[in-house]
Amino acid sequence: MSNKNPTPRGWPGPAAGYSTYLQAPQEWRGTTVQVCGMWPFAAGTGSPMVGVPIGRNILSGATLCCDPISWFMRAKLISNPSMFVLGRPGLGKSTVVRRMALGLAGYGVQPLVLGDLKPDYKDLIEALGGQVIQLGRGRGHLNVLDPGESRKAALRLTGKAREAIRADAHGRRLTMVSALISIMRSAPPTDREETIIDEALKVLDERHPGTPVLRDLLKVVQDAPDRVRNVALDRGSLDRYRQLTEGLEASLIGLVGGGRLGEIFSEQTDNPMKMDRPVVFDVSSIDDSETNLQAAVLLACWSYGFGAVAVSQALADAGLEPRRHYFVILDELWRVLRAGRGLVDRVDALTRLNRQRGVGTAMISHTMSDLLALEHPEDRMKAKGFVERSGMVVCGGLPRAEMASLTEVVPMSEQEQNMLIGWQDPPAWDPATGAETAPPGRGNFLVKVGGRPGIPVHVDLTSVEREINDTNKLWKTDAAKLPPPDPATRIVAHG
């Protein structure tokens, strides 16, 4: 045999052991305790193992644990507990968020779904023993002037804490009334009108003994008290005041009279939100054709939910209630942003107030184009800021046209971009069954944190999760191939 060094495939020549095909060595995975003695033939996976188990790394097969609260509070991998999810419809955006919500519920974090349009989360919240609040035409009311638990909380607090909770409740009500008017008009109220609303709310709180509704606010504007006339700058003329407030009065009449936005906001809240359990606002009865109503209800749910969280945190800070952590889910973000000019500011004002300890947020939209399709450039820049300020960005399959705008906000290598583009390919046709196979990108996501390399992960549903997911809608899988659910692990809803 030749003494020459062998080639990568062995020594060439007859009977020399040369191999034309090299079979890949088998790989095994184990804990550090199990494989510690195999060094140097063991290597770490590099995927974080802090948080909710999401799935397996597509490249290494290692388990990835990921959620915005754990990565912020425990792992210190992100600067704020927020997440933005992007991806084409039908690839599982809501499913990966449900996985995080379910896992965080096991850690003691309460999921809050502030507006479920399909519904994607109702079954999950019911299975966790949570509260389902139905809203829609003839299906429930949500009073945007209801301070919720703020009034009771203020009585339990003292000093600056009491002033802060009252100011927060007032600001949210002002923001919500202005937002509803923006949706009614497709334009924001004027500065003068906002000042009038602000003062009218203060007068209303002093005059009204109980919880007011929009009809009571309208009456204050119509009664023209001196304080409201002063901020309206009517120069002592009641006729001038009527002219200045005519447009505002017309908008408020439209909100209480059952116009485009119906009667949902005109009456007292039917089902007050509870803070000690998971909650979902089921707004699936609102048809997709009623875009303005959908946007208004979503924004009202967000305002109401964030207000309740602020009260819970204030009471916990004062030592009057146990500290509760929340995972707030804001789905279909684009529907609200497109409903009228200035609504980006309203959403920004709502979400910024709750970037505090223990409160994680997840915003979900389809593509960057949804955020950049707003009419005014200042709104487009602020909408991009939602993605830029997110602690982590989770991307599903996206078209190539999205890459230019996405990489302006989230740095991505060419390989990562090609991966996302490949995941959005349409499903193939299976000639054996005569049906479409699953799209190649269904369940695949790329987790990005700043400029770090992304982590590609595939999410598989467990047998328990299949019971609380609409598999026909999001994860079309041949039912005959699925194992039957394990009765021992079935989740039972508690009343």
Tab-separated table of C-alpha atoms in Angstrom:
chain	number	residue	atom	x	y	z
A	1	MET	CA	0.000	0.000	0.000
A	2	SER	CA	1.264	3.476	-0.803
A	3	ASN	CA	2.670	5.515	2.070
A	4	LYS	CA	1.176	8.685	0.670
A	5	ASN	CA	-1.378	10.459	2.795
A	6	PRO	CA	-4.931	9.429	2.019
A	7	THR	CA	-7.325	11.721	0.169
A	8	PRO	CA	-10.540	12.844	1.902
A	9	ARG	CA	-12.191	9.706	0.495
A	10	GLY	CA	-9.396	7.279	1.338
A	11	TRP	CA	-6.477	5.788	-0.621
A	12	PRO	CA	-7.204	5.527	-4.337
A	13	GLY	CA	-6.654	2.296	-6.168
A	14	PRO	CA	-7.947	-1.285	-6.083
A	15	ALA	CA	-8.601	-2.708	-2.605
A	16	ALA	CA	-7.236	0.463	-1.041
A	17	GLY	CA	-10.452	1.511	0.704
A	18	TYR	CA	-11.389	4.410	-1.549
A	19	SER	CA	-15.052	5.440	-1.145
A	20	THR	CA	-17.037	7.198	-3.849
A	21	TYR	CA	-19.841	8.086	-1.414
A	22	LEU	CA	-19.391	9.269	2.160
A	23	GLN	CA	-22.394	8.709	4.376
A	24	ALA	CA	-23.081	11.496	6.840
A	25	PRO	CA	-22.381	10.464	10.438
A	26	GLN	CA	-25.342	10.071	12.732
A	27	GLU	CA	-26.021	12.786	15.259
A	28	TRP	CA	-27.504	12.534	18.738
A	29	ARG	CA	-28.631	15.213	21.126
A	30	GLY	CA	-28.408	15.147	24.907
A	31	THR	CA	-28.053	17.275	27.998
A	32	THR	CA	-24.668	18.435	29.248
A	33	VAL	CA	-24.883	15.834	32.018
A	34	GLN	CA	-25.414	13.018	29.527
A	35	VAL	CA	-22.729	13.934	26.964
A	36	CYS	CA	-20.137	15.701	29.117
A	37	GLY	CA	-17.764	12.726	28.903
A	38	MET	CA	-17.793	12.701	25.095
A	39	TRP	CA	-15.729	15.876	24.732
A	40	PRO	CA	-14.370	16.928	22.251
A	41	PHE	CA	-17.027	15.256	20.141
A	42	ALA	CA	-19.859	17.310	21.657
A	43	ALA	CA	-20.844	20.811	20.629
A	44	GLY	CA	-23.322	23.321	22.042
A	45	THR	CA	-26.361	24.211	19.959
A	46	GLY	CA	-26.348	27.960	20.558
A	47	SER	CA	-30.151	28.281	20.754
A	48	PRO	CA	-31.466	29.998	23.899
A	49	MET	CA	-33.163	27.696	26.378
A	50	VAL	CA	-34.963	30.342	28.447
A	51	GLY	CA	-38.692	30.799	28.023
A	52	VAL	CA	-41.532	28.942	26.318
A	53	PRO	CA	-40.458	25.942	24.165
A	54	ILE	CA	-41.381	27.052	20.644
A	55	GLY	CA	-39.991	24.342	18.384
A	56	ARG	CA	-36.821	22.950	16.862
A	57	ASN	CA	-34.096	24.942	15.199
A	58	ILE	CA	-34.401	24.140	11.494
A	59	LEU	CA	-30.622	24.093	11.018
A	60	SER	CA	-29.412	22.276	14.131
A	61	GLY	CA	-32.497	20.463	15.395
A	62	ALA	CA	-31.994	21.982	18.846
A	63	THR	CA	-34.972	23.093	20.896
A	64	LEU	CA	-35.603	26.853	20.897
A	65	CYS	CA	-37.261	28.509	23.877
A	66	CYS	CA	-38.536	31.972	23.167
A	67	ASP	CA	-40.987	34.604	24.425
A	68	PRO	CA	-40.625	38.364	24.958
A	69	ILE	CA	-41.173	38.338	28.731
A	70	SER	CA	-38.652	35.589	29.539
A	71	TRP	CA	-36.040	37.002	27.164
A	72	PHE	CA	-36.437	40.430	28.788
A	73	MET	CA	-36.751	39.543	32.465
A	74	ARG	CA	-34.689	36.359	32.812
A	75	ALA	CA	-32.346	35.987	29.859
A	76	LYS	CA	-31.685	39.759	29.379
A	77	LEU	CA	-31.522	39.187	25.617
A	78	ILE	CA	-33.825	42.069	24.630
A	79	SER	CA	-34.220	45.626	25.908
A	80	ASN	CA	-37.999	45.638	26.289
A	81	PRO	CA	-40.641	42.896	26.556
A	82	SER	CA	-42.268	43.364	23.168
A	83	MET	CA	-42.541	41.375	19.961
A	84	PHE	CA	-43.687	42.120	16.420
A	85	VAL	CA	-44.865	39.226	14.218
A	86	LEU	CA	-44.911	39.503	10.415
A	87	GLY	CA	-45.915	36.905	7.830
A	88	ARG	CA	-48.213	36.070	4.974
A	89	PRO	CA	-51.753	34.905	5.883
A	90	GLY	CA	-52.219	31.209	6.628
A	91	LEU	CA	-48.637	30.447	7.669
A	92	GLY	CA	-49.301	30.317	11.411
A	93	LYS	CA	-48.623	33.766	12.912
A	94	SER	CA	-51.456	33.432	15.411
A	95	THR	CA	-50.418	29.849	16.160
A	96	VAL	CA	-46.905	30.752	17.317
A	97	VAL	CA	-48.364	33.539	19.478
A	98	ARG	CA	-50.857	31.060	20.952
A	99	ARG	CA	-47.947	28.750	21.798
A	100	MET	CA	-46.244	31.580	23.678
A	101	ALA	CA	-49.483	32.537	25.444
A	102	LEU	CA	-50.092	28.936	26.516
A	103	GLY	CA	-46.541	28.510	27.792
A	104	LEU	CA	-46.526	31.834	29.626
A	105	ALA	CA	-49.830	30.897	31.279
A	106	GLY	CA	-47.959	27.943	32.760
A	107	TYR	CA	-45.405	30.399	34.175
A	108	GLY	CA	-48.194	32.420	35.823
A	109	VAL	CA	-48.452	35.161	33.166
A	110	GLN	CA	-52.028	36.109	32.203
A	111	PRO	CA	-52.673	36.254	28.430
A	112	LEU	CA	-54.850	39.211	27.372
A	113	VAL	CA	-56.158	39.037	23.788
A	114	LEU	CA	-57.453	42.549	23.144
A	115	GLY	CA	-59.556	41.860	20.060
A	116	ASP	CA	-59.994	38.444	18.397
A	117	LEU	CA	-61.407	38.825	14.880
A	118	LYS	CA	-61.506	35.247	13.537
A	119	PRO	CA	-61.565	33.987	16.405
A	120	ASP	CA	-58.088	32.509	16.846
A	121	TYR	CA	-57.735	32.657	20.618
A	122	LYS	CA	-61.197	32.053	22.077
A	123	ASP	CA	-60.794	28.275	22.480
A	124	LEU	CA	-57.402	28.720	24.142
A	125	ILE	CA	-58.662	31.249	26.681
A	126	GLU	CA	-61.701	29.095	27.468
A	127	ALA	CA	-59.458	26.061	27.955
A	128	LEU	CA	-57.360	28.076	30.408
A	129	GLY	CA	-60.486	28.948	32.402
A	130	GLY	CA	-60.387	32.562	31.251
A	131	GLN	CA	-63.005	35.199	30.507
A	132	VAL	CA	-64.574	35.643	27.054
A	133	ILE	CA	-66.049	39.108	26.386
A	134	GLN	CA	-68.206	39.248	23.250
A	135	LEU	CA	-68.609	42.529	21.383
A	136	GLY	CA	-70.533	43.310	18.212
A	137	ARG	CA	-73.822	44.617	16.933
A	138	GLY	CA	-76.383	43.338	19.425
A	139	ARG	CA	-73.750	41.246	21.218
A	140	GLY	CA	-72.439	43.538	23.922
A	141	HIS	CA	-71.381	47.069	24.779
A	142	LEU	CA	-68.091	48.677	25.769
A	143	ASN	CA	-68.342	52.109	27.372
A	144	VAL	CA	-65.244	54.087	26.353
A	145	LEU	CA	-65.877	56.546	29.230
A	146	ASP	CA	-65.887	53.772	31.811
A	147	PRO	CA	-62.779	54.233	33.997
A	148	GLY	CA	-63.031	50.558	34.935
A	149	GLU	CA	-61.263	49.777	38.167
A	150	SER	CA	-59.501	53.162	38.133
A	151	ARG	CA	-62.132	54.818	40.299
A	152	LYS	CA	-62.064	52.111	42.976
A	153	ALA	CA	-58.281	51.931	42.806
A	154	ALA	CA	-57.965	55.706	43.301
A	155	LEU	CA	-59.930	55.424	46.555
A	156	ARG	CA	-57.445	52.832	47.816
A	157	LEU	CA	-54.381	54.850	46.822
A	158	THR	CA	-52.997	58.061	48.265
A	159	GLY	CA	-50.859	60.997	47.195
A	160	LYS	CA	-49.095	60.913	43.862
A	161	ALA	CA	-50.217	57.352	43.141
A	162	ARG	CA	-53.868	58.437	43.311
A	163	GLU	CA	-53.233	61.460	41.087
A	164	ALA	CA	-51.336	59.304	38.573
A	165	ILE	CA	-54.091	56.703	38.250
A	166	ARG	CA	-56.728	59.394	37.762
A	167	ALA	CA	-54.628	61.228	35.194
A	168	ASP	CA	-53.982	57.982	33.327
A	169	ALA	CA	-57.695	57.133	33.214
A	170	HIS	CA	-58.536	60.643	32.001
A	171	GLY	CA	-55.868	60.502	29.291
A	172	ARG	CA	-57.084	57.149	28.008
A	173	ARG	CA	-60.693	58.328	27.804
A	174	LEU	CA	-59.643	61.475	25.949
A	175	THR	CA	-57.508	59.422	23.552
A	176	MET	CA	-60.356	56.979	22.923
A	177	VAL	CA	-63.022	59.627	22.231
A	178	SER	CA	-60.646	61.418	19.863
A	179	ALA	CA	-59.856	58.126	18.129
A	180	LEU	CA	-63.541	57.300	17.598
A	181	ILE	CA	-64.089	60.733	16.087
A	182	SER	CA	-61.050	60.170	13.848
A	183	ILE	CA	-62.588	56.939	12.564
A	184	MET	CA	-65.990	58.582	12.037
A	185	ARG	CA	-64.477	61.435	10.010
A	186	SER	CA	-61.425	59.662	8.552
A	187	ALA	CA	-59.554	62.661	9.965
A	188	PRO	CA	-58.509	63.619	13.504
A	189	PRO	CA	-60.376	66.251	15.538
A	190	THR	CA	-58.885	69.736	15.595
A	191	ASP	CA	-56.749	70.998	18.458
A	192	ARG	CA	-59.639	73.174	19.616
A	193	GLU	CA	-62.020	70.207	19.605
A	194	GLU	CA	-59.610	68.076	21.623
A	195	THR	CA	-59.304	70.864	24.182
A	196	ILE	CA	-63.093	71.071	24.389
A	197	ILE	CA	-63.374	67.295	24.884
A	198	ASP	CA	-60.677	67.414	27.553
A	199	GLU	CA	-62.456	70.104	29.573
A	200	ALA	CA	-65.895	68.561	29.003
A	201	LEU	CA	-64.656	65.265	30.480
A	202	LYS	CA	-63.436	67.088	33.604
A	203	VAL	CA	-66.797	68.851	33.984
A	204	LEU	CA	-68.587	65.543	33.406
A	205	ASP	CA	-66.619	63.829	36.187
A	206	GLU	CA	-67.612	66.566	38.613
A	207	ARG	CA	-71.288	66.572	37.642
A	208	HIS	CA	-72.076	62.913	37.022
A	209	PRO	CA	-72.423	60.760	40.170
A	210	GLY	CA	-72.005	57.374	38.470
A	211	THR	CA	-70.256	56.086	35.361
A	212	PRO	CA	-71.000	58.399	32.397
A	213	VAL	CA	-71.565	57.355	28.805
A	214	LEU	CA	-70.999	59.219	25.545
A	215	ARG	CA	-74.534	60.581	25.689
A	216	ASP	CA	-73.644	62.386	28.921
A	217	LEU	CA	-70.524	63.862	27.317
A	218	LEU	CA	-72.633	65.106	24.404
A	219	LYS	CA	-75.017	66.788	26.849
A	220	VAL	CA	-72.146	68.653	28.541
A	221	VAL	CA	-71.006	69.998	25.164
A	222	GLN	CA	-74.573	71.033	24.318
A	223	ASP	CA	-75.158	72.677	27.729
A	224	ALA	CA	-72.167	74.963	27.118
A	225	PRO	CA	-70.856	75.409	30.698
A	226	ASP	CA	-68.596	78.396	31.251
A	227	ARG	CA	-65.422	76.315	31.618
A	228	VAL	CA	-65.988	74.622	28.269
A	229	ARG	CA	-66.873	77.943	26.593
A	230	ASN	CA	-63.679	79.482	27.923
A	231	VAL	CA	-61.419	76.844	26.362
A	232	ALA	CA	-63.451	77.042	23.142
A	233	LEU	CA	-62.575	80.764	22.919
A	234	ASP	CA	-66.096	81.807	22.021
A	235	ARG	CA	-65.320	85.429	23.041
A	236	GLY	CA	-68.475	85.625	25.125
A	237	SER	CA	-70.767	84.733	22.235
A	238	LEU	CA	-72.992	81.676	22.600
A	239	ASP	CA	-73.703	81.734	18.876
A	240	ARG	CA	-69.971	81.563	18.168
A	241	TYR	CA	-69.690	78.638	20.607
A	242	ARG	CA	-72.446	76.785	18.726
A	243	GLN	CA	-70.592	77.312	15.461
A	244	LEU	CA	-67.270	76.164	16.925
A	245	THR	CA	-68.751	72.979	18.421
A	246	GLU	CA	-71.164	72.098	15.616
A	247	GLY	CA	-68.832	69.573	14.000
A	248	LEU	CA	-67.896	68.016	17.348
A	249	GLU	CA	-71.538	67.792	18.354
A	250	ALA	CA	-72.420	66.104	15.055
A	251	SER	CA	-69.660	63.521	15.533
A	252	LEU	CA	-70.778	62.728	19.083
A	253	ILE	CA	-74.391	62.380	17.925
A	254	GLY	CA	-73.168	59.876	15.339
A	255	LEU	CA	-71.451	57.869	18.074
A	256	VAL	CA	-74.501	57.663	20.328
A	257	GLY	CA	-77.170	57.431	17.640
A	258	GLY	CA	-76.293	54.050	16.139
A	259	GLY	CA	-74.581	55.267	12.970
A	260	ARG	CA	-71.675	53.565	11.203
A	261	LEU	CA	-70.189	52.484	14.515
A	262	GLY	CA	-73.521	51.220	15.843
A	263	GLU	CA	-74.565	51.279	19.461
A	264	ILE	CA	-71.570	49.345	20.825
A	265	PHE	CA	-70.046	52.398	22.544
A	266	SER	CA	-73.279	54.127	23.569
A	267	GLU	CA	-74.228	52.068	26.647
A	268	GLN	CA	-72.641	50.842	29.859
A	269	THR	CA	-70.116	47.979	29.677
A	270	ASP	CA	-71.980	44.658	29.862
A	271	ASN	CA	-69.130	42.372	30.925
A	272	PRO	CA	-66.401	44.132	32.966
A	273	MET	CA	-62.921	42.736	32.515
A	274	LYS	CA	-61.437	40.601	35.305
A	275	MET	CA	-57.758	40.979	36.066
A	276	ASP	CA	-57.053	37.667	37.812
A	277	ARG	CA	-57.485	35.387	34.782
A	278	PRO	CA	-56.816	35.229	31.018
A	279	VAL	CA	-59.171	37.403	28.942
A	280	VAL	CA	-60.166	37.524	25.265
A	281	PHE	CA	-62.376	40.100	23.562
A	282	ASP	CA	-64.285	38.104	20.932
A	283	VAL	CA	-65.191	40.522	18.112
A	284	SER	CA	-65.513	37.858	15.408
A	285	SER	CA	-69.183	38.702	14.806
A	286	ILE	CA	-68.160	41.981	13.112
A	287	ASP	CA	-67.991	41.413	9.368
A	288	ASP	CA	-64.764	42.187	7.511
A	289	SER	CA	-66.673	44.620	5.290
A	290	GLU	CA	-67.248	46.881	8.311
A	291	THR	CA	-63.672	48.072	8.442
A	292	ASN	CA	-64.388	51.236	10.434
A	293	LEU	CA	-66.350	49.348	13.072
A	294	GLN	CA	-63.629	46.692	13.342
A	295	ALA	CA	-60.962	49.343	13.817
A	296	ALA	CA	-63.020	51.232	16.400
A	297	VAL	CA	-63.776	48.110	18.442
A	298	LEU	CA	-60.158	46.922	18.337
A	299	LEU	CA	-58.906	50.302	19.498
A	300	ALA	CA	-61.514	50.409	22.282
A	301	CYS	CA	-60.478	46.932	23.452
A	302	TRP	CA	-56.819	47.954	23.468
A	303	SER	CA	-57.563	51.099	25.471
A	304	TYR	CA	-59.755	49.241	27.962
A	305	GLY	CA	-57.239	46.422	28.396
A	306	PHE	CA	-54.191	48.653	28.832
A	307	GLY	CA	-56.139	50.757	31.329
A	308	ALA	CA	-56.952	47.671	33.406
A	309	VAL	CA	-53.294	46.603	33.327
A	310	ALA	CA	-52.197	50.065	34.496
A	311	VAL	CA	-54.580	49.838	37.470
A	312	SER	CA	-53.306	46.382	38.396
A	313	GLN	CA	-49.697	47.586	38.313
A	314	ALA	CA	-50.481	50.680	40.394
A	315	LEU	CA	-52.164	48.597	43.088
A	316	ALA	CA	-49.258	46.141	43.078
A	317	ASP	CA	-46.751	48.996	43.415
A	318	ALA	CA	-48.646	50.168	46.488
A	319	GLY	CA	-48.658	46.659	47.975
A	320	LEU	CA	-52.467	46.425	47.819
A	321	GLU	CA	-52.649	43.602	45.246
A	322	PRO	CA	-50.315	40.765	44.204
A	323	ARG	CA	-48.031	41.507	41.285
A	324	ARG	CA	-49.553	40.058	38.114
A	325	HIS	CA	-47.721	39.754	34.830
A	326	TYR	CA	-49.565	40.050	31.513
A	327	PHE	CA	-48.951	39.032	27.918
A	328	VAL	CA	-50.962	41.490	25.810
A	329	ILE	CA	-51.760	40.387	22.232
A	330	LEU	CA	-52.677	43.030	19.631
A	331	ASP	CA	-53.684	41.181	16.447
A	332	GLU	CA	-54.566	42.668	13.051
A	333	LEU	CA	-52.730	45.931	13.787
A	334	TRP	CA	-53.062	47.149	10.208
A	335	ARG	CA	-56.861	47.334	10.421
A	336	VAL	CA	-56.697	50.093	13.025
A	337	LEU	CA	-53.877	52.050	11.407
A	338	ARG	CA	-55.703	52.289	8.075
A	339	ALA	CA	-59.004	53.473	9.550
A	340	GLY	CA	-58.075	57.157	9.654
A	341	ARG	CA	-55.327	59.721	9.877
A	342	GLY	CA	-53.778	60.169	13.294
A	343	LEU	CA	-54.647	56.709	14.595
A	344	VAL	CA	-50.953	55.768	14.617
A	345	ASP	CA	-50.516	58.369	17.359
A	346	ARG	CA	-53.440	56.902	19.296
A	347	VAL	CA	-52.011	53.377	19.167
A	348	ASP	CA	-48.559	54.684	20.051
A	349	ALA	CA	-49.951	56.564	23.061
A	350	LEU	CA	-51.722	53.441	24.308
A	351	THR	CA	-48.804	51.055	23.945
A	352	ARG	CA	-46.024	53.317	25.202
A	353	LEU	CA	-47.689	53.725	28.594
A	354	ASN	CA	-47.277	50.036	29.441
A	355	ARG	CA	-43.655	49.286	28.577
A	356	GLN	CA	-42.978	48.346	32.184
A	357	ARG	CA	-41.904	45.328	34.134
A	358	GLY	CA	-43.857	42.133	33.687
A	359	VAL	CA	-46.059	43.352	30.811
A	360	GLY	CA	-45.160	41.858	27.455
A	361	THR	CA	-46.806	42.881	24.189
A	362	ALA	CA	-47.161	41.080	20.868
A	363	MET	CA	-48.231	43.043	17.788
A	364	ILE	CA	-49.239	41.063	14.706
A	365	SER	CA	-49.576	42.221	11.100
A	366	HIS	CA	-49.150	40.694	7.655
A	367	THR	CA	-46.352	42.645	5.986
A	368	MET	CA	-44.378	45.863	6.214
A	369	SER	CA	-46.472	47.090	3.293
A	370	ASP	CA	-49.497	47.135	5.603
A	371	LEU	CA	-47.673	49.593	7.853
A	372	LEU	CA	-46.254	51.658	4.999
A	373	ALA	CA	-49.512	51.947	3.026
A	374	LEU	CA	-50.702	54.826	5.189
A	375	GLU	CA	-51.490	58.014	3.329
A	376	HIS	CA	-49.312	60.455	5.240
A	377	PRO	CA	-45.509	60.081	5.515
A	378	GLU	CA	-45.408	61.004	9.212
A	379	ASP	CA	-47.840	58.161	9.966
A	380	ARG	CA	-45.707	55.743	7.940
A	381	MET	CA	-42.578	56.650	9.881
A	382	LYS	CA	-44.342	56.184	13.222
A	383	ALA	CA	-45.759	52.837	12.099
A	384	LYS	CA	-42.244	51.659	11.217
A	385	GLY	CA	-41.283	52.639	14.742
A	386	PHE	CA	-43.554	49.901	16.120
A	387	VAL	CA	-41.237	47.333	14.521
A	388	GLU	CA	-38.013	49.199	15.308
A	389	ARG	CA	-38.829	49.471	19.019
A	390	SER	CA	-39.835	45.823	19.384
A	391	GLY	CA	-37.499	43.712	21.454
A	392	MET	CA	-37.765	40.834	18.980
A	393	VAL	CA	-39.202	40.434	15.480
A	394	VAL	CA	-40.617	37.071	14.403
A	395	CYS	CA	-40.985	36.670	10.626
A	396	GLY	CA	-42.852	34.004	8.690
A	397	GLY	CA	-42.921	33.661	4.911
A	398	LEU	CA	-42.744	37.031	3.123
A	399	PRO	CA	-42.582	38.014	-0.572
A	400	ARG	CA	-39.393	39.351	-2.126
A	401	ALA	CA	-40.960	42.785	-2.529
A	402	GLU	CA	-41.029	43.105	1.265
A	403	MET	CA	-37.304	42.674	1.746
A	404	ALA	CA	-36.257	46.251	0.933
A	405	SER	CA	-38.572	47.837	3.511
A	406	LEU	CA	-38.069	45.075	6.078
A	407	THR	CA	-34.260	45.219	6.027
A	408	GLU	CA	-34.404	48.968	6.668
A	409	VAL	CA	-35.798	48.116	10.098
A	410	VAL	CA	-34.475	44.596	10.755
A	411	PRO	CA	-30.944	43.828	9.451
A	412	MET	CA	-30.952	40.531	7.543
A	413	SER	CA	-28.381	38.615	5.553
A	414	GLU	CA	-29.092	37.543	2.010
A	415	GLN	CA	-29.434	33.942	3.170
A	416	GLU	CA	-32.072	34.929	5.752
A	417	GLN	CA	-33.996	36.897	3.136
A	418	ASN	CA	-33.982	33.953	0.725
A	419	MET	CA	-35.225	31.713	3.528
A	420	LEU	CA	-38.241	33.950	4.194
A	421	ILE	CA	-38.981	34.235	0.479
A	422	GLY	CA	-38.917	30.443	0.080
A	423	TRP	CA	-41.342	30.006	2.972
A	424	GLN	CA	-44.053	32.041	1.276
A	425	ASP	CA	-44.250	29.774	-1.783
A	426	PRO	CA	-47.731	28.384	-2.512
A	427	PRO	CA	-48.652	24.782	-1.638
A	428	ALA	CA	-47.975	21.985	-4.132
A	429	TRP	CA	-50.578	19.626	-5.580
A	430	ASP	CA	-50.555	16.031	-4.367
A	431	PRO	CA	-51.640	13.816	-7.303
A	432	ALA	CA	-52.158	10.829	-4.996
A	433	THR	CA	-54.823	12.489	-2.853
A	434	GLY	CA	-56.001	15.151	-5.269
A	435	ALA	CA	-55.536	17.830	-2.629
A	436	GLU	CA	-53.074	20.586	-1.845
A	437	THR	CA	-50.163	19.758	0.393
A	438	ALA	CA	-49.184	22.083	3.211
A	439	PRO	CA	-47.309	25.235	2.132
A	440	PRO	CA	-43.538	24.846	2.602
A	441	GLY	CA	-43.398	27.704	5.071
A	442	ARG	CA	-46.298	26.751	7.326
A	443	GLY	CA	-45.021	26.719	10.889
A	444	ASN	CA	-41.574	28.125	9.982
A	445	PHE	CA	-40.385	31.366	11.585
A	446	LEU	CA	-37.211	33.404	11.846
A	447	VAL	CA	-36.591	34.990	15.263
A	448	LYS	CA	-34.567	38.203	14.979
A	449	VAL	CA	-33.134	40.271	17.823
A	450	GLY	CA	-31.389	43.431	16.652
A	451	GLY	CA	-28.499	42.733	14.311
A	452	ARG	CA	-27.866	39.219	15.617
A	453	PRO	CA	-28.185	36.259	13.252
A	454	GLY	CA	-31.758	35.026	13.074
A	455	ILE	CA	-32.839	31.702	14.548
A	456	PRO	CA	-34.985	29.642	12.126
A	457	VAL	CA	-37.485	27.491	13.989
A	458	HIS	CA	-40.309	25.112	13.060
A	459	VAL	CA	-43.395	24.960	15.287
A	460	ASP	CA	-45.251	21.639	15.603
A	461	LEU	CA	-48.569	21.384	17.413
A	462	THR	CA	-48.999	18.950	20.285
A	463	SER	CA	-52.085	16.747	20.573
A	464	VAL	CA	-53.494	19.054	23.264
A	465	GLU	CA	-52.956	22.144	21.117
A	466	ARG	CA	-54.774	20.551	18.180
A	467	GLU	CA	-57.906	20.515	20.308
A	468	ILE	CA	-57.773	24.288	20.809
A	469	ASN	CA	-56.582	25.240	17.312
A	470	ASP	CA	-58.568	25.409	14.104
A	471	THR	CA	-56.358	23.018	12.155
A	472	ASN	CA	-58.477	23.314	9.027
A	473	LYS	CA	-57.795	27.027	8.889
A	474	LEU	CA	-54.191	27.450	9.963
A	475	TRP	CA	-52.484	24.078	10.001
A	476	LYS	CA	-54.124	21.901	7.360
A	477	THR	CA	-52.851	18.441	8.139
A	478	ASP	CA	-54.207	15.071	7.080
A	479	ALA	CA	-56.405	14.167	10.046
A	480	ALA	CA	-55.809	10.476	9.413
A	481	LYS	CA	-52.118	10.942	10.173
A	482	LEU	CA	-52.662	12.726	13.460
A	483	PRO	CA	-52.456	10.687	16.656
A	484	PRO	CA	-55.626	10.813	18.734
A	485	PRO	CA	-55.561	13.323	21.605
A	486	ASP	CA	-54.403	11.926	24.917
A	487	PRO	CA	-57.355	12.069	27.355
A	488	ALA	CA	-54.942	12.335	30.275
A	489	THR	CA	-53.624	15.663	28.974
A	490	ARG	CA	-56.918	17.209	27.932
A	491	ILE	CA	-57.376	20.759	29.199
A	492	VAL	CA	-60.638	21.269	31.049
A	493	ALA	CA	-62.133	24.755	31.299
A	494	HIS	CA	-63.138	25.863	34.768
A	495	GLY	CA	-65.947	28.267	35.334
